[in-house]
Short mmCIF file of C-alpha atoms in Angstrom, two decimals:
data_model
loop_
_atom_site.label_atom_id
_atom_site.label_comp_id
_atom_site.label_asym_id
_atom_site.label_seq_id
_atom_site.Cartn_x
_atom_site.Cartn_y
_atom_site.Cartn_z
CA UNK V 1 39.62 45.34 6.75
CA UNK V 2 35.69 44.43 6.45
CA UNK V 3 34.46 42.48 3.20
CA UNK V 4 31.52 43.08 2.35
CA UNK V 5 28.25 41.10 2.24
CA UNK V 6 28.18 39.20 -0.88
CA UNK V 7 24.63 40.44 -2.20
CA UNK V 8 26.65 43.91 -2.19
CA UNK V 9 29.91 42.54 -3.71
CA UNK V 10 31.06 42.79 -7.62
CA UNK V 11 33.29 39.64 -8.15
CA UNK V 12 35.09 38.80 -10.96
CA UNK V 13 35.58 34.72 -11.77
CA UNK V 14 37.32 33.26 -14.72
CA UNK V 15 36.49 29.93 -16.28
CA UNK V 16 33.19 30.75 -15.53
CA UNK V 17 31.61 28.53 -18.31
CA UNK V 18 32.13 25.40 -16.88
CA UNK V 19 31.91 23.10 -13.71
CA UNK V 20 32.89 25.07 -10.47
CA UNK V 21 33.22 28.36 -12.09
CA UNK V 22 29.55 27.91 -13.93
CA UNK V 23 27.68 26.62 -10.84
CA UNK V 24 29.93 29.56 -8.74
CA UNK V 25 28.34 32.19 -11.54
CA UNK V 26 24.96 30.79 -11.03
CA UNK V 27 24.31 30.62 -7.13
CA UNK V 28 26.16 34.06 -6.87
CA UNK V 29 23.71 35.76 -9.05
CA UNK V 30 20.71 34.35 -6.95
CA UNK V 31 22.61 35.92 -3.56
CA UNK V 32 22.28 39.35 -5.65
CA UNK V 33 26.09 39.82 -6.40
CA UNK V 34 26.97 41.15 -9.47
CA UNK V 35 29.35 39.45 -12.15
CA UNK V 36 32.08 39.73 -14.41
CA UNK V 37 32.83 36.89 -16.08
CA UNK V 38 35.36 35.29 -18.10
CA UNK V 39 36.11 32.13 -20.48
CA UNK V 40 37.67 31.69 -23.98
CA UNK V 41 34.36 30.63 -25.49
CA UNK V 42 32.52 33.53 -26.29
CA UNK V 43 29.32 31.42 -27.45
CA UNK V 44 29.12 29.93 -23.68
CA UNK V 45 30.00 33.41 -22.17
CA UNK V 46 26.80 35.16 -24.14
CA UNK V 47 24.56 32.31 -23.63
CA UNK V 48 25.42 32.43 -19.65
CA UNK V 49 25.27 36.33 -19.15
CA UNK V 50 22.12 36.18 -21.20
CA UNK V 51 20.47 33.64 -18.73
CA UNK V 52 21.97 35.79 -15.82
CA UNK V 53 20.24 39.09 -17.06
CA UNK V 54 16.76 37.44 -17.50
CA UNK V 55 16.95 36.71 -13.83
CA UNK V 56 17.75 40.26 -12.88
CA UNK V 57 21.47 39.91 -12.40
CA UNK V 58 23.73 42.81 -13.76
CA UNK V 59 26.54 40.53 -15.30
CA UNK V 60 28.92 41.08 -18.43
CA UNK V 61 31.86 38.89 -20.13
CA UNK V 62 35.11 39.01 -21.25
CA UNK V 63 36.50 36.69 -23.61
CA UNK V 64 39.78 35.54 -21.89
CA UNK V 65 43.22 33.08 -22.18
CA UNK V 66 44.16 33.55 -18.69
CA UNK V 67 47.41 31.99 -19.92
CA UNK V 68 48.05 35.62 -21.72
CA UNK V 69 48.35 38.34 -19.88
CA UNK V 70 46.70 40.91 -21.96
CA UNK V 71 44.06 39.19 -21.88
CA UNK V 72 43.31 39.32 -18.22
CA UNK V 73 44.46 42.61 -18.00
CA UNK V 74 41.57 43.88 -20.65
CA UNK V 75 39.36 41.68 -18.34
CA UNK V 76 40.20 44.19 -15.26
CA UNK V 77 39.76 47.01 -17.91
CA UNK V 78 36.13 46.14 -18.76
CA UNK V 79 35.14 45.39 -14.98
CA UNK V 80 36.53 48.36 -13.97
CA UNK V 81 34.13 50.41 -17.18
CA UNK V 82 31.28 48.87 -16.34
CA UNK V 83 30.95 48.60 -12.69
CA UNK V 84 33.91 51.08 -11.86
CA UNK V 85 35.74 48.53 -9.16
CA UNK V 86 35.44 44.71 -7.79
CA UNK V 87 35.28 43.40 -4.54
CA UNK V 88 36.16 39.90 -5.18
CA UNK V 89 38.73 38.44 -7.95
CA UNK V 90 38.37 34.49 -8.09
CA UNK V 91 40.89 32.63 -10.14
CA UNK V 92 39.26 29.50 -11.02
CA UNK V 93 40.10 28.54 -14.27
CA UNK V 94 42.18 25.21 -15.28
CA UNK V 95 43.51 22.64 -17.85
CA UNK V 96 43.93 19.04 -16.58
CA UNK V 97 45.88 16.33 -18.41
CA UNK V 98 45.77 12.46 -17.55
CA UNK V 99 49.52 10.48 -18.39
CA UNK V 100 52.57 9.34 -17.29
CA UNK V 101 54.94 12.05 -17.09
CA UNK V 102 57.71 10.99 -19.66
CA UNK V 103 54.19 10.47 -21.75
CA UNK V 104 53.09 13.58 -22.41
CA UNK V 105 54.53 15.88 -24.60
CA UNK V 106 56.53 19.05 -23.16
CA UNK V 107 54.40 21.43 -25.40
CA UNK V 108 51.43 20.13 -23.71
CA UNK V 109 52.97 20.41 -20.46
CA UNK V 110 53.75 23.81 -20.73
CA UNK V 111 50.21 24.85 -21.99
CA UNK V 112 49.06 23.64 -18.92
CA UNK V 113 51.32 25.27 -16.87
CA UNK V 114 50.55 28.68 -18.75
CA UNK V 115 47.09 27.52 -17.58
CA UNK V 116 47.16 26.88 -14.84
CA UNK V 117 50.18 28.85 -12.70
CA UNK V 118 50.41 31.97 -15.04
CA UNK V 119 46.85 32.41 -15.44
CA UNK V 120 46.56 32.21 -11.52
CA UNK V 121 50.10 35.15 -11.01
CA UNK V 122 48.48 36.94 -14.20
CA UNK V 123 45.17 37.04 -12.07
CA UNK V 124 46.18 37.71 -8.88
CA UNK V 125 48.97 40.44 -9.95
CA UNK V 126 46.36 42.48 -11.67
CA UNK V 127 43.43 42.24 -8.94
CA UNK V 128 45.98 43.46 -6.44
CA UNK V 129 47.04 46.47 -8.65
CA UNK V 130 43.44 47.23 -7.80
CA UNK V 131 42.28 45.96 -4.53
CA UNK V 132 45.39 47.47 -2.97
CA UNK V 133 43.49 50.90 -3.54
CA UNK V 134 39.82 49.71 -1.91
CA UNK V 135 40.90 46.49 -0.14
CA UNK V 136 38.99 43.27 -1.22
CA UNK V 137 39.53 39.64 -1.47
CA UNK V 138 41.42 37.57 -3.75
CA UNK V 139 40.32 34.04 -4.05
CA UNK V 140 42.61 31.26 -5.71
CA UNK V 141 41.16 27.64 -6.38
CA UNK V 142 44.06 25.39 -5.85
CA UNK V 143 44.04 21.24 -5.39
CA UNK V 144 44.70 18.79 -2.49
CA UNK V 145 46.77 17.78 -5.18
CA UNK V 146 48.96 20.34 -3.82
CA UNK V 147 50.11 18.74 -1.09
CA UNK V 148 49.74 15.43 -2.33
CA UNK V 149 50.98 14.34 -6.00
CA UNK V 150 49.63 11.66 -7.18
CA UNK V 151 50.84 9.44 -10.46
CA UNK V 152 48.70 9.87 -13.76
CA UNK V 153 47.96 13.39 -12.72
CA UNK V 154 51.56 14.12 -12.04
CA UNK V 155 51.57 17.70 -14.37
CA UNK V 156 48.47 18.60 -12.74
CA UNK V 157 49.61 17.83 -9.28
CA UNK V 158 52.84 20.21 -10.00
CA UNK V 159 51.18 23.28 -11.22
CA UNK V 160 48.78 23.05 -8.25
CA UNK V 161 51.72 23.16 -6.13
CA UNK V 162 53.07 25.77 -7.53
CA UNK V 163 49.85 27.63 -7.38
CA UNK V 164 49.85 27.10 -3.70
CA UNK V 165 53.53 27.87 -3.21
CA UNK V 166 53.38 31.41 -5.18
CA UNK V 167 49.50 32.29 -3.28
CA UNK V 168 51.05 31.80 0.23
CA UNK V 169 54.32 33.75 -0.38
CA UNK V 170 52.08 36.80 -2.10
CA UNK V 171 49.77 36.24 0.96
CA UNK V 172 52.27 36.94 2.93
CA UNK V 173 53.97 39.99 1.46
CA UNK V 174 50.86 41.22 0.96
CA UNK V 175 50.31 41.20 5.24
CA UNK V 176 53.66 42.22 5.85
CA UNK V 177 52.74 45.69 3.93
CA UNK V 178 49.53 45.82 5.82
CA UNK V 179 47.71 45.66 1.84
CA UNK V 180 44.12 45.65 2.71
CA UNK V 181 43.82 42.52 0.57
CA UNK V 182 42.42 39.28 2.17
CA UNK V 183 43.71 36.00 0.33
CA UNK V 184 42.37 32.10 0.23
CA UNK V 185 43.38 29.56 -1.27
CA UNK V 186 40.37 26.73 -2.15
CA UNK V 187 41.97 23.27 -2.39
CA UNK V 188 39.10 20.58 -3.50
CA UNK V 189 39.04 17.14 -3.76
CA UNK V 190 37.96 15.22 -6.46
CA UNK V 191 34.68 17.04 -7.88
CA UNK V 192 31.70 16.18 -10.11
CA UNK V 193 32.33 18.47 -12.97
CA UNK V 194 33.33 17.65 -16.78
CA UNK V 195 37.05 17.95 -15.83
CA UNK V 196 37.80 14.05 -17.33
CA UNK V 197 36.38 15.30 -20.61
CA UNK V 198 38.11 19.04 -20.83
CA UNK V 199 41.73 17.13 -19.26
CA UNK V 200 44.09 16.09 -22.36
CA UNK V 201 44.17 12.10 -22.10
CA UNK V 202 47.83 10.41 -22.58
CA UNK V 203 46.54 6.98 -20.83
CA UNK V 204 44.79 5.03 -23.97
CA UNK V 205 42.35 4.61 -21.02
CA UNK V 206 39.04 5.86 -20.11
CA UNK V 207 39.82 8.43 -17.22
CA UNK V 208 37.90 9.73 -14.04
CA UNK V 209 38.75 11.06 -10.41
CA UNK V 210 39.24 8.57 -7.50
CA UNK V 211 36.26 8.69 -5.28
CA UNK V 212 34.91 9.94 -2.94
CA UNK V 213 34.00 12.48 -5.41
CA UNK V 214 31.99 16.02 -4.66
CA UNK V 215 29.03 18.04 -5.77
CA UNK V 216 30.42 21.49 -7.40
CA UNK V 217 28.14 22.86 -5.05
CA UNK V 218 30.04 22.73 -2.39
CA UNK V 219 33.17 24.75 -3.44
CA UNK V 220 31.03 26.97 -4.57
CA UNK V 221 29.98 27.11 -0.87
CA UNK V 222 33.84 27.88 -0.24
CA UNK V 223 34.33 30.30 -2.28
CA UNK V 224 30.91 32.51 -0.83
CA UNK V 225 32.30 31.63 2.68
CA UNK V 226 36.08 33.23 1.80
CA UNK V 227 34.70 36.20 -0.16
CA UNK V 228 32.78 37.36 3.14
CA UNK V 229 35.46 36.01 5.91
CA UNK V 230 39.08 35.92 6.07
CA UNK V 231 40.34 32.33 5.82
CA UNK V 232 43.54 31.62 5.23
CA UNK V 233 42.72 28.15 3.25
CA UNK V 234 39.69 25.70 2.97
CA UNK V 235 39.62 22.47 1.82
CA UNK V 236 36.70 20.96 0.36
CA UNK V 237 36.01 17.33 0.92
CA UNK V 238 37.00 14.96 3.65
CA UNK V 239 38.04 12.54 1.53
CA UNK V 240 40.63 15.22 0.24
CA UNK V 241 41.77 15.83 3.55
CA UNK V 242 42.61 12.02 4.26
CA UNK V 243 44.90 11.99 1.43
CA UNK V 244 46.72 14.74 2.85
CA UNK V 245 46.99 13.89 5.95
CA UNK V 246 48.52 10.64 5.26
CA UNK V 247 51.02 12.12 2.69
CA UNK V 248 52.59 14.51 5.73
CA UNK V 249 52.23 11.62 8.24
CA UNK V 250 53.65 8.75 6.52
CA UNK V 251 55.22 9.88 3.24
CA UNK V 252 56.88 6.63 2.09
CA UNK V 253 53.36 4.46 3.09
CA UNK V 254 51.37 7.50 1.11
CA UNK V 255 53.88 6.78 -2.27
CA UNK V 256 53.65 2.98 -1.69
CA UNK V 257 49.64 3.31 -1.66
CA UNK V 258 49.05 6.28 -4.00
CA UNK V 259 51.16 4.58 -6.80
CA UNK V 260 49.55 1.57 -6.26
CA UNK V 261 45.55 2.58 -6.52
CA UNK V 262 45.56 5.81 -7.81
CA UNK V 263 46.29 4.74 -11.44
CA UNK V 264 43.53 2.16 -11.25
CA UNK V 265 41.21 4.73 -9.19
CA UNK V 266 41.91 6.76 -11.90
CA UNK V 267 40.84 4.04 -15.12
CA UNK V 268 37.57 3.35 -16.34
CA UNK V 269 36.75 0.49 -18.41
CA UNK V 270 37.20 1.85 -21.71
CA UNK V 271 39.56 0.92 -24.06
CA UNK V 272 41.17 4.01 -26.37
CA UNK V 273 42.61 4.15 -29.58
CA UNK V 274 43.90 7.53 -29.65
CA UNK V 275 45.25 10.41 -27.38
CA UNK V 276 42.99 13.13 -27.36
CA UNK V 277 43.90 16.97 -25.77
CA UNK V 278 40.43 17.67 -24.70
CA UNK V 279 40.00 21.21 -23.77
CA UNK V 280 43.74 22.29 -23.51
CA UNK V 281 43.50 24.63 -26.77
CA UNK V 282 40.22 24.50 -28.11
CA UNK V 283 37.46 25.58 -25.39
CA UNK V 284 33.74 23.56 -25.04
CA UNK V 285 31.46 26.05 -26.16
CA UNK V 286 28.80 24.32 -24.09
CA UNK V 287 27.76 25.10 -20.53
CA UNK V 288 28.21 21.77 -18.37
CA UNK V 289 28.00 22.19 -14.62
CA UNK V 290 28.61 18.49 -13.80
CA UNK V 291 30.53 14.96 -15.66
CA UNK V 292 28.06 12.48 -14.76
CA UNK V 293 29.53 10.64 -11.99
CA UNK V 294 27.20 7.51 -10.60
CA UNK V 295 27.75 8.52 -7.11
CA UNK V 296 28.35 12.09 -5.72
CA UNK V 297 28.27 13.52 -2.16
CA UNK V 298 26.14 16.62 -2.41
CA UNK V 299 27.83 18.33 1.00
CA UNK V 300 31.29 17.94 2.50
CA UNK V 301 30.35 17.65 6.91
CA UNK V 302 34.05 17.98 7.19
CA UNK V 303 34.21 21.51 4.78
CA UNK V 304 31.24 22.74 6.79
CA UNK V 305 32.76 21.83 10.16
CA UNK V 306 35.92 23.92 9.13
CA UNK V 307 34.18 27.09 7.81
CA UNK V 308 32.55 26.77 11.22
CA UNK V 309 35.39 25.78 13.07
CA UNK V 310 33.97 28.31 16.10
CA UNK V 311 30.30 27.67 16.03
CA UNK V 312 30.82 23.71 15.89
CA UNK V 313 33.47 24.25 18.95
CA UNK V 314 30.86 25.45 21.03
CA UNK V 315 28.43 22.92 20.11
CA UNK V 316 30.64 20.05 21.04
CA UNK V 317 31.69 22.02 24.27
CA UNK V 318 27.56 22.42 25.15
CA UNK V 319 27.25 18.54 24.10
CA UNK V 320 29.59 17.84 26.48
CA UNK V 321 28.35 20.03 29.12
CA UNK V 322 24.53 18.80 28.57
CA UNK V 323 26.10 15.29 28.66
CA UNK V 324 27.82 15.50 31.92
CA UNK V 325 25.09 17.37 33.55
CA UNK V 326 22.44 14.89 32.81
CA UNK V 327 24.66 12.37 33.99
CA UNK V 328 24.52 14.03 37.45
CA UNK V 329 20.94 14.46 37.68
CA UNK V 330 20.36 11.04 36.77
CA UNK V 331 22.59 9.81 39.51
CA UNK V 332 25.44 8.13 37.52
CA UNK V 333 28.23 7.42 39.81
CA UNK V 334 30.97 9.34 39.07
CA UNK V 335 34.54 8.06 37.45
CA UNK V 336 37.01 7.51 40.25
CA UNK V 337 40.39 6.49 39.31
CA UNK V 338 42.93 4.96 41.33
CA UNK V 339 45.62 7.05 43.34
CA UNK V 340 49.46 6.31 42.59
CA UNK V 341 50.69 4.47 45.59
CA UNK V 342 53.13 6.61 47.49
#
C-alpha cells in the first residue's frame, strides 16, 4: 500500500480547535493538504477554516461530540460531499481530568471515557468503513500514559490505555485481512498546550504536567511523519520514553517514585476554592495553540532519531567508520587484548 505525499492528501482531524489538533490544522495547510475539520465549538471551527481559506487552503468543518456517534458519522458524510474521499483520519481529540480516583465523580468519569475511548472506536470504525475501499492511514493520538499510569491523572491514564489496547488489536485484524489501511498510534509526553485549563480539576490545587514538557510542534511532526510512512507507533518526547522505560523495567521502583513526585510534579502553587470541570461539557470557543509553560523544548532529538531510526543508523555506522579510519592514518596503535591462557 503507498500513502500518499501529504501536499496531495485530504485528512480529516478532530479536536482541531485547540493545542495539538490546532497547530496540526495549521502546519498541514501550509504543506498544501487539504482539511476537514472537527470540534464542538462552532465559533472556533468558523474562525479557523476562515483563516485557513485566506491562505489558500480548501478546508471545511463539522461541528462534532466525538463521544456520539452520529456525530462523527455526519463528519465522514460531509468529507466525503465535499472532497468525495480522505486519505488520512486523525483522532486527536480529548478530555483530561486532574483527582484522586475515589475523588471524582463517576459521571465525570464516564464523560471522559465517552471522550476519550469511544470517540477514538467511533473514529476509527467509521474511517475504516471507508479507507478499506481506497486504503489510507488511520492515525490515533494516544499517551505514554498508556503504558505508564500515573496518580492524579489516574482516569486519564486508563482511557489512554484503553485507547492503545483497542488501536493495536484493530491494527492487527486489520493486517490479518490484508485491509489496505496503515495504523499509528502517537503517544506524547507531557505537551505545551492548554490541556491544564480544558482538564476538569478535583485537586483544590493549581494543576500542570510534570516536566520535561514539549512544543505541540513536535507531534504535529509525528503525525505528518505517520500519514506518509507506515509506523507502527511513535512516541514523542524523551522524557516520555524514560518514564516508560522504567515502568516495564522496574515496576515496583516506578510505583514507589511515580506516587511519590508525580502528585507534586503535578501541583502548582495555587490555592483553590472550588472544583471546576473545565472543558469536559462546555467547549472553549477560543483558538489556543499553547498553556503558557515557562520552559518548553521546541524539538524532541529522541522523536526525530526514531522517525529516522534508518538514516541515523547509518550515520552512527559512518561515524564509526570515519572514526576508526582516522585512527589508522594517524598511527594510533591498535587495541590488543590479552589471550586466555591455555
Amino acid at each position: 500500500m503507498h500513502l500518499k505525499p501529504l501536499r496531495e492528501q485530504v485528512l480529516v482531524l478532530t479536536g482541531a480547535t485547540s493545542g495539538i489538533g490546532l497547530v496540526t490544522a495549521r502546519q498541514a495547510a501550509r504543506r498544501g493538504a487539504r482539511l476537514s475539520l472537527a470540534a464542538r465549538s462552532e465559533e472556533a471551527l468558523a474562525q479557523l477554516v476562515e483563516e485557513l481559506r485566506r491562505d489558500g487552503c480548501d478546508a471545511i468543518y463539522t461541528v462534532v461530540d466525538v463521544g456520539v456517534e452520529a456525530d462523527v458519522r455526519r463528519l465522514a458524510e460531509a468529507t466525503l460531499r465535499h472532497f468525495g474521499g480522505f486519505d488520512t483520519w486523525i483522532n486527536n481529540a480529548a478530555a483530561a481530568i486532574y483527582g484522586n480516583l475515589e475523588e471524582v465523580p463517576l459521571e465525570d468519569q464516564r464523560r471522559l471515557f465517552e471522550t476519550n475511548f469511544w470517540g477514538m472506536v467511533y473514529g476509527s470504525l467509521i474511517a475504516c468503513e471507508h479507507l478499506r475501499q481506497r486504503g489510507g492511514k488511520l492515525i490515533t493520538i494516544g499517551s505514554v500514559l498508556s503504558e505508564r499510569a500515573i496518580p492524579v491523572q489516574g482516569v486519564y491514564s486508563a482511557s489512554k490505555a484503553a485507547v492503545m489496547g483497542y488501536t493495536d488489536a484493530l491494527r492487527m485484524e486489520l493486517e490479518q485481512e490484508r485491509a489496505p489501511v496503515s495504523v499509528t498510534l502517537i503517544k506524547p509526553g507531557a505537551i505545551d498546550t492548554p490541556y491544564q485549563d480544558h482538564a476538569a480539576n478535583y485537586t483544590y490545587r493549581g494543576v500542570k504536567n510534570p516536566p520535561p514538557v514539549y512544543a505541540p510542534e513536535t507531534v504535529a511532526r509525528a503525525i505528518f511523519h505517520a500519514a506518509e510512512h507506515h509506523e507502527r507507533e511513535i512516541v514523542v518526547g524523551g522524557g516520555g520514553k524514560a518514564v516508560t522505560t522504567l515502568g516495564n523495567a522496574a515496576p515496583r521502583l516506578a510505583d514507589k517514585v511515580m506516587g511519590h513526585l508525580m502528585p507534586w510534579l503535578q501541583h502548582d502553587r495555587r490555592r483553590l476554592s472550588h472544583t471546576t470541570q473545565g472543558a469536559l461539557y462546555t467547549p472553549s470557543n477560543t483558538l489556543e495553540e499553547r498553556g503558557g509553560y515557562p520552559l518548553t523544548f521546541e524539538h524532541s532529538l529522541y522523536s526525530v532519531l526514531m522517525r529516522h531510526r534508518g538514516k541515523a543508523a547509518i550515520a552512527l555506522t559512518l561515524a564509526g567508520g570515519t572514526y576508526y579510519v582516522l585512527r589508522r592514518l594517524a598511527g594510533a596503535p591498535r587495541l590488543r587484548f590479552p589471550r586466555p591462557p591455555r
